[in-house]
């Protein structure tokens, strides 16, 4: 306190030494020395910025080039261009109070535009062209018109240019100005230049400054979008480094190298690379203009040229007009024949779908409606897929106006619209709001009503994953779905809400699902438990686990076999305890005959495939009470098996097949799953479940315990790319079963058919040079999933089949398109594939024979790469390359028992 009083006294007036004791004086002197030292350091730091001398003209040579290629491609083969020029820099004004605040006049001259790659004269579209013929007289004059930058402490604070100049020209000037960004001491800070506001790291020595820009931190003015699933998404790596050499405090040279690599996660060979280089080199110093007097920068700039305005240092959006580009109707006429139903298993269908998608995203509502109203009935469902997948405000408004949900007639089109919404790559709140309004309005078909609510759950999840879980529409739909099951007593409506919750995967939904998992209605049990299986194990609380154990062990009442089996799956996949695993193993031998075999097969599959519960199962099996011959020698036809479909450096694809039979030999549940794993993310690519019950009366067999009064039923449920679809019923009730049996043709029933936008990534990369690279990666899938069930009393044989046919096309392109030259590179791959899963059961004798087959046919695979450059004059350069190969088909391996049974079933063929 004495020292503070002394300082205050010093501030008021002189203070004699006798006023303080000697210790106090020493402490005060030390404090004053520290303050003086700090002020001295601050003063030195304030004057540490680079400066330009008065009366000097600094003449530089400047070049910027952009090259586009595959990451492994040689720079000699790049598509792109190079702009070279002279750049003159001189001091206009220096702030008399802050010497490091300077206005610099910058002028570009002697402009040249040429190819970035080494090409023969024949393939060089720039050969013989002048800068004026490429840029045009007006743009060239604008580019060579002087502009002013406010340079403070080596940072560009403002850029002054004529506002009326073309955006491309202003961006190129921003690129030149960004070369002056520097500081003379090491450290990290946020800076804004042509490429955005980024974290920048400086490494400074006496005559060199290295500027490293952390591009992943950059905030730009243009926002893109990407697919919500990392497995189907696109990854990018970026780097930017500037090396500045100094001579007497003046920039002698500055060289920038900036790279952006983008690749498809599922196949990293499908990748593009953007290489941007800039170079500024001092040629000589001449006598220059005298600096102008003035109070502040703004008034000085106005005195120089009243048309000069502050235009910002970040790259601005460029609107390029496409001359001679086809209209939406032109595009539609060109591709519609490839979108006929018979073509959906061919690669030309998704390829045409992606071409149409790009055109739809640029079209107005009226243009889209015109195409919809002039489309044939056979192609219209595919057009509805494309219009919905475009995900623009115009496309959504058009399709909602076109479809009349109050009528039953357009059921196929309505469901295709809803499924396309469910698969949306970047849904908006508006899309969810539209479905909410639709669900509350008049809908002619109960199937469409159910699909609407189920798909709302899928949109809810995707919006929450985007961080939009608290927007008003999402909150409203969330409340509706959570309250839905208790708001009705209609069984089909309860199932509808439970399926919507299965899609939404809301943490708040766990208690609701747990409640219905113990319901007395078997359909509710199955949906609720399979929904819980999709949740992160961390959300399966001890209370939920107790409920699942009650169901499996039937502590309170008897449950159907498929319900108990589903409960066991969730327990095993949710970090089970030692006692939970032990009790599951101890139950084997006390279960219905076929369930014994199913559970035994499930435990063996966990160990063989080394699933998360594997270690704990092995630990429990050390106990001979749990693991003995009597328990592990149970026979039957039910099974569970997992395997690899594909293992590459980019993606791992696995499958599992679970089949549960009743004691009479009829199918109870068949469940096929396909998963994709990439970038530490998991995608549930496909789940097809066929369920049947109450078929014992057909073969005069006795139903299993708890299933005596079940109504005859068979149906199929599909989950595709993490989206649960509305289940399909084959038959329900004994009379329906008998009529279907006598009219059964054996033809499969369609579950889902259409075009899906799997990968959808769009972004604009603002380069430090002032150029903009537009990135588009899209992947289209044409898919046809069908299922069937044949039942022959005469031959005492049943057959279920799941047929998956599809064609996939993924295309990625990067384009640098100015209004005077454009360059681009496109990479992609395409394939066509068929996957069939057939189960044949012969129940003429016991034990009955079951043969499962999972076949993949030989399929083609093609990779493509193309490059192009184009001038306004119409001159173009393009090159294309592709590689084709045939991937041999195979029958996926299942367990040895299955192979032996198949030999008996098809004894004559063998």
Coordinates of C-alpha atoms in Angstrom, one line a residue, residues 85-342:
X85 CA 3.0 -9.8 -64.8
X86 CA 5.1 -6.9 -63.4
X87 CA 4.0 -5.3 -60.1
X88 CA 5.1 -1.8 -59.1
X89 CA 4.9 -0.8 -55.4
X90 CA 5.4 2.6 -53.9
X91 CA 4.7 4.5 -50.7
X92 CA 1.7 6.9 -50.9
X93 CA 1.4 7.9 -47.2
X94 CA 2.8 7.1 -43.8
X95 CA 1.0 7.8 -40.6
X96 CA 3.1 10.4 -38.8
X97 CA 2.1 9.0 -35.4
X98 CA 2.4 5.3 -36.3
X99 CA 5.3 4.9 -38.6
X100 CA 4.4 1.3 -39.4
X101 CA 0.9 2.3 -40.8
X102 CA 1.5 2.9 -44.5
X103 CA -0.6 3.3 -47.7
X104 CA 1.0 1.5 -50.7
X105 CA 0.1 2.1 -54.3
X106 CA 0.2 -1.2 -56.3
X107 CA 0.0 -1.4 -60.1
X108 CA 0.0 -4.6 -62.3
X109 CA 1.3 -4.4 -65.8
X110 CA 2.6 -6.5 -68.7
X111 CA 0.1 -9.3 -68.1
X112 CA 0.6 -12.7 -69.7
X113 CA -1.7 -15.8 -69.5
X114 CA -0.4 -19.2 -70.4
X115 CA -0.9 -22.9 -69.8
X116 CA 0.3 -24.3 -66.4
X117 CA 1.3 -27.7 -67.9
X118 CA 3.9 -28.5 -70.5
X119 CA 2.0 -29.1 -73.7
X120 CA 2.7 -29.5 -77.4
X121 CA 1.8 -26.5 -79.6
X122 CA -1.2 -28.4 -80.9
X123 CA -2.7 -29.0 -77.4
X124 CA -1.8 -25.6 -76.0
X125 CA -4.9 -23.4 -76.3
X126 CA -3.0 -20.4 -75.0
X127 CA -0.5 -20.4 -77.8
X128 CA -0.6 -17.3 -79.9
X129 CA -3.2 -15.6 -77.6
X130 CA -2.5 -12.2 -76.0
X131 CA -3.6 -11.2 -72.6
X132 CA -6.2 -8.8 -74.1
X133 CA -7.7 -11.5 -76.3
X134 CA -8.1 -13.8 -73.3
X135 CA -9.2 -11.3 -70.6
X136 CA -10.8 -8.8 -72.9
X137 CA -10.0 -5.1 -73.1
X138 CA -12.2 -4.0 -70.2
X139 CA -10.9 -6.6 -67.8
X140 CA -7.3 -6.0 -68.7
X141 CA -7.6 -2.3 -68.2
X142 CA -9.2 -2.9 -64.8
X143 CA -6.5 -5.4 -63.8
X144 CA -3.8 -2.8 -64.7
X145 CA -5.5 0.0 -62.9
X146 CA -3.6 1.0 -59.7
X147 CA -5.1 0.0 -56.3
X148 CA -4.1 0.9 -52.8
X149 CA -3.5 -1.2 -49.7
X150 CA -3.3 -0.1 -46.1
X151 CA -0.2 -1.9 -44.7
X152 CA 0.2 -1.9 -41.0
X153 CA 2.8 -3.9 -39.1
X154 CA 3.2 -6.0 -42.2
X155 CA -0.5 -6.8 -42.4
X156 CA -3.0 -5.8 -45.0
X157 CA -5.8 -4.0 -43.1
X158 CA -7.7 -2.7 -46.1
X159 CA -7.7 -2.9 -49.9
X160 CA -9.0 0.0 -52.0
X161 CA -10.1 -0.5 -55.5
X162 CA -13.0 0.6 -57.8
X163 CA -16.1 -1.2 -56.7
X164 CA -17.4 -1.4 -60.3
X165 CA -14.4 -3.6 -61.3
X166 CA -15.3 -7.3 -62.1
X167 CA -15.1 -9.5 -59.1
X168 CA -12.5 -11.7 -60.7
X169 CA -10.2 -8.7 -61.2
X170 CA -10.6 -7.5 -57.6
X171 CA -9.8 -11.1 -56.4
X172 CA -6.6 -11.2 -58.4
X173 CA -5.6 -7.9 -56.8
X174 CA -6.4 -9.3 -53.4
X175 CA -4.0 -12.2 -54.3
X176 CA -1.2 -9.8 -55.1
X177 CA -1.8 -7.9 -51.9
X178 CA -1.8 -11.1 -49.8
X179 CA 1.9 -11.6 -50.8
X180 CA 2.8 -8.6 -48.6
X181 CA 1.4 -10.3 -45.4
X182 CA 4.3 -10.9 -42.9
X183 CA 5.7 -10.1 -39.5
X184 CA 9.3 -9.9 -38.3
X185 CA 8.9 -12.0 -35.2
X186 CA 7.8 -15.6 -34.6
X187 CA 4.4 -16.5 -33.3
X188 CA 0.8 -17.4 -34.1
X189 CA -2.1 -15.2 -34.8
X190 CA -5.4 -14.9 -36.7
X191 CA -5.1 -13.1 -40.0
X192 CA -7.3 -12.3 -42.9
X193 CA -6.1 -12.4 -46.5
X194 CA -7.6 -13.5 -49.8
X195 CA -8.3 -17.0 -48.7
X196 CA -10.2 -16.1 -45.5
X197 CA -9.6 -15.6 -41.8
X198 CA -7.1 -18.2 -40.7
X199 CA -4.7 -19.1 -37.9
X200 CA -1.2 -18.3 -39.2
X201 CA 2.2 -19.3 -37.8
X202 CA 5.3 -17.3 -38.4
X203 CA 8.9 -18.5 -38.1
X204 CA 11.2 -15.6 -38.4
X205 CA 15.0 -15.3 -38.7
X206 CA 17.2 -12.4 -39.6
X207 CA 16.6 -12.4 -43.4
X208 CA 13.8 -14.9 -43.8
X209 CA 10.2 -15.3 -42.7
X210 CA 8.2 -18.5 -43.1
X211 CA 4.5 -18.1 -43.0
X212 CA 2.5 -21.3 -42.4
X213 CA -1.3 -21.0 -42.8
X214 CA -3.4 -23.6 -41.0
X215 CA -6.1 -23.9 -43.7
X216 CA -8.3 -26.2 -41.6
X217 CA -9.0 -23.2 -39.4
X218 CA -10.0 -20.8 -42.2
X219 CA -13.4 -19.1 -42.1
X220 CA -14.6 -18.0 -45.5
X221 CA -17.6 -16.2 -46.9
X222 CA -18.9 -19.2 -48.9
X223 CA -20.3 -22.2 -47.0
X224 CA -20.6 -25.6 -48.6
X225 CA -22.2 -28.9 -47.5
X226 CA -21.2 -32.5 -47.2
X227 CA -22.8 -35.9 -46.6
X228 CA -23.6 -36.6 -43.0
X229 CA -21.9 -40.1 -43.0
X230 CA -18.1 -40.1 -43.0
X231 CA -18.1 -43.5 -44.7
X232 CA -19.8 -42.0 -47.8
X233 CA -18.1 -38.6 -47.5
X234 CA -15.1 -36.8 -48.7
X235 CA -11.8 -36.1 -46.9
X236 CA -9.4 -33.3 -47.5
X237 CA -5.9 -32.3 -46.7
X238 CA -4.6 -28.8 -47.2
X239 CA -1.3 -27.0 -46.7
X240 CA 0.0 -23.5 -47.4
X241 CA 3.5 -22.1 -46.9
X242 CA 5.0 -18.8 -47.8
X243 CA 8.8 -18.3 -47.8
X244 CA 9.8 -14.6 -47.7
X245 CA 13.4 -13.4 -48.0
X246 CA 14.3 -9.9 -46.9
X247 CA 17.1 -7.5 -47.8
X248 CA 17.6 -4.4 -45.7
X249 CA 14.1 -4.9 -44.3
X250 CA 12.6 -5.0 -47.8
X251 CA 10.8 -8.0 -49.4
X252 CA 13.3 -9.4 -51.9
X253 CA 11.2 -12.4 -52.8
X254 CA 8.1 -14.2 -51.6
X255 CA 7.1 -17.7 -52.8
X256 CA 3.8 -19.4 -51.9
X257 CA 2.9 -23.1 -52.4
X258 CA -0.7 -24.1 -51.5
X259 CA -2.1 -27.6 -52.0
X260 CA -5.6 -29.0 -51.4
X261 CA -6.2 -32.8 -51.8
X262 CA -9.7 -34.2 -51.8
X263 CA -10.6 -37.9 -51.9
X264 CA -13.6 -40.2 -51.5
X265 CA -13.4 -42.0 -48.2
X266 CA -14.6 -45.3 -49.6
X267 CA -11.9 -45.2 -52.3
X268 CA -9.0 -42.8 -51.8
X269 CA -7.7 -43.4 -55.3
X270 CA -10.7 -41.3 -56.5
X271 CA -9.0 -38.1 -55.6
X272 CA -8.1 -34.6 -56.9
X273 CA -5.4 -32.2 -56.1
X274 CA -5.2 -28.4 -56.4
X275 CA -1.8 -26.9 -56.6
X276 CA -1.5 -23.1 -56.4
X277 CA 1.7 -21.2 -56.6
X278 CA 2.6 -17.5 -56.3
X279 CA 5.9 -15.8 -56.7
X280 CA 7.0 -12.2 -56.1
X281 CA 10.6 -11.3 -56.9
X282 CA 12.2 -7.8 -56.6
X283 CA 13.9 -6.8 -59.9
X284 CA 15.1 -3.3 -59.1
X285 CA 14.5 -0.2 -57.1
X286 CA 14.0 3.1 -58.9
X287 CA 13.2 6.7 -58.0
X288 CA 9.6 6.9 -57.1
X289 CA 6.8 9.4 -56.2
X290 CA 6.9 11.5 -53.1
X291 CA 4.5 10.5 -50.3
X292 CA 1.3 12.5 -49.8
X293 CA 0.5 14.5 -46.6
X294 CA -2.7 13.7 -44.8
X295 CA -4.3 13.1 -41.5
X296 CA -5.7 9.5 -42.1
X297 CA -5.7 6.8 -44.6
X298 CA -9.3 7.2 -45.8
X299 CA -8.9 10.9 -46.6
X300 CA -5.6 10.3 -48.4
X301 CA -7.2 7.5 -50.6
X302 CA -10.1 9.8 -51.5
X303 CA -7.7 12.6 -52.5
X304 CA -5.9 10.1 -54.9
X305 CA -9.1 8.8 -56.6
X306 CA -12.6 9.3 -55.3
X307 CA -13.7 6.1 -57.0
X308 CA -11.5 4.0 -54.8
X309 CA -13.4 2.2 -52.1
X310 CA -12.5 -0.3 -49.4
X311 CA -13.5 -3.7 -50.9
X312 CA -12.1 -6.0 -48.2
X313 CA -9.2 -8.4 -48.4
X314 CA -11.1 -11.7 -48.6
X315 CA -12.0 -13.3 -52.0
X316 CA -15.6 -12.4 -53.0
X317 CA -18.1 -14.6 -54.8
X318 CA -17.9 -14.7 -58.6
X319 CA -21.0 -15.2 -60.7
X320 CA -20.0 -16.8 -64.0
X321 CA -22.5 -16.9 -66.8
X322 CA -22.5 -20.1 -68.8
X323 CA -22.8 -19.4 -72.5
X324 CA -24.4 -22.1 -74.5
X325 CA -25.1 -24.3 -71.5
X326 CA -28.1 -26.6 -71.9
X327 CA -31.4 -25.8 -70.1
X328 CA -33.0 -28.2 -67.7
X329 CA -35.4 -29.4 -70.4
X330 CA -32.4 -30.0 -72.8
X331 CA -30.7 -32.0 -70.1
X332 CA -33.8 -34.0 -69.4
X333 CA -34.3 -34.9 -73.0
X334 CA -30.7 -36.1 -73.2
X335 CA -30.9 -38.4 -70.2
X336 CA -34.5 -39.6 -69.8
X337 CA -34.0 -42.8 -71.9
X338 CA -31.2 -43.9 -69.5
X339 CA -33.6 -43.6 -66.5
X340 CA -36.2 -46.1 -67.7
X341 CA -36.9 -48.9 -65.1
X342 CA -35.1 -51.5 -67.2

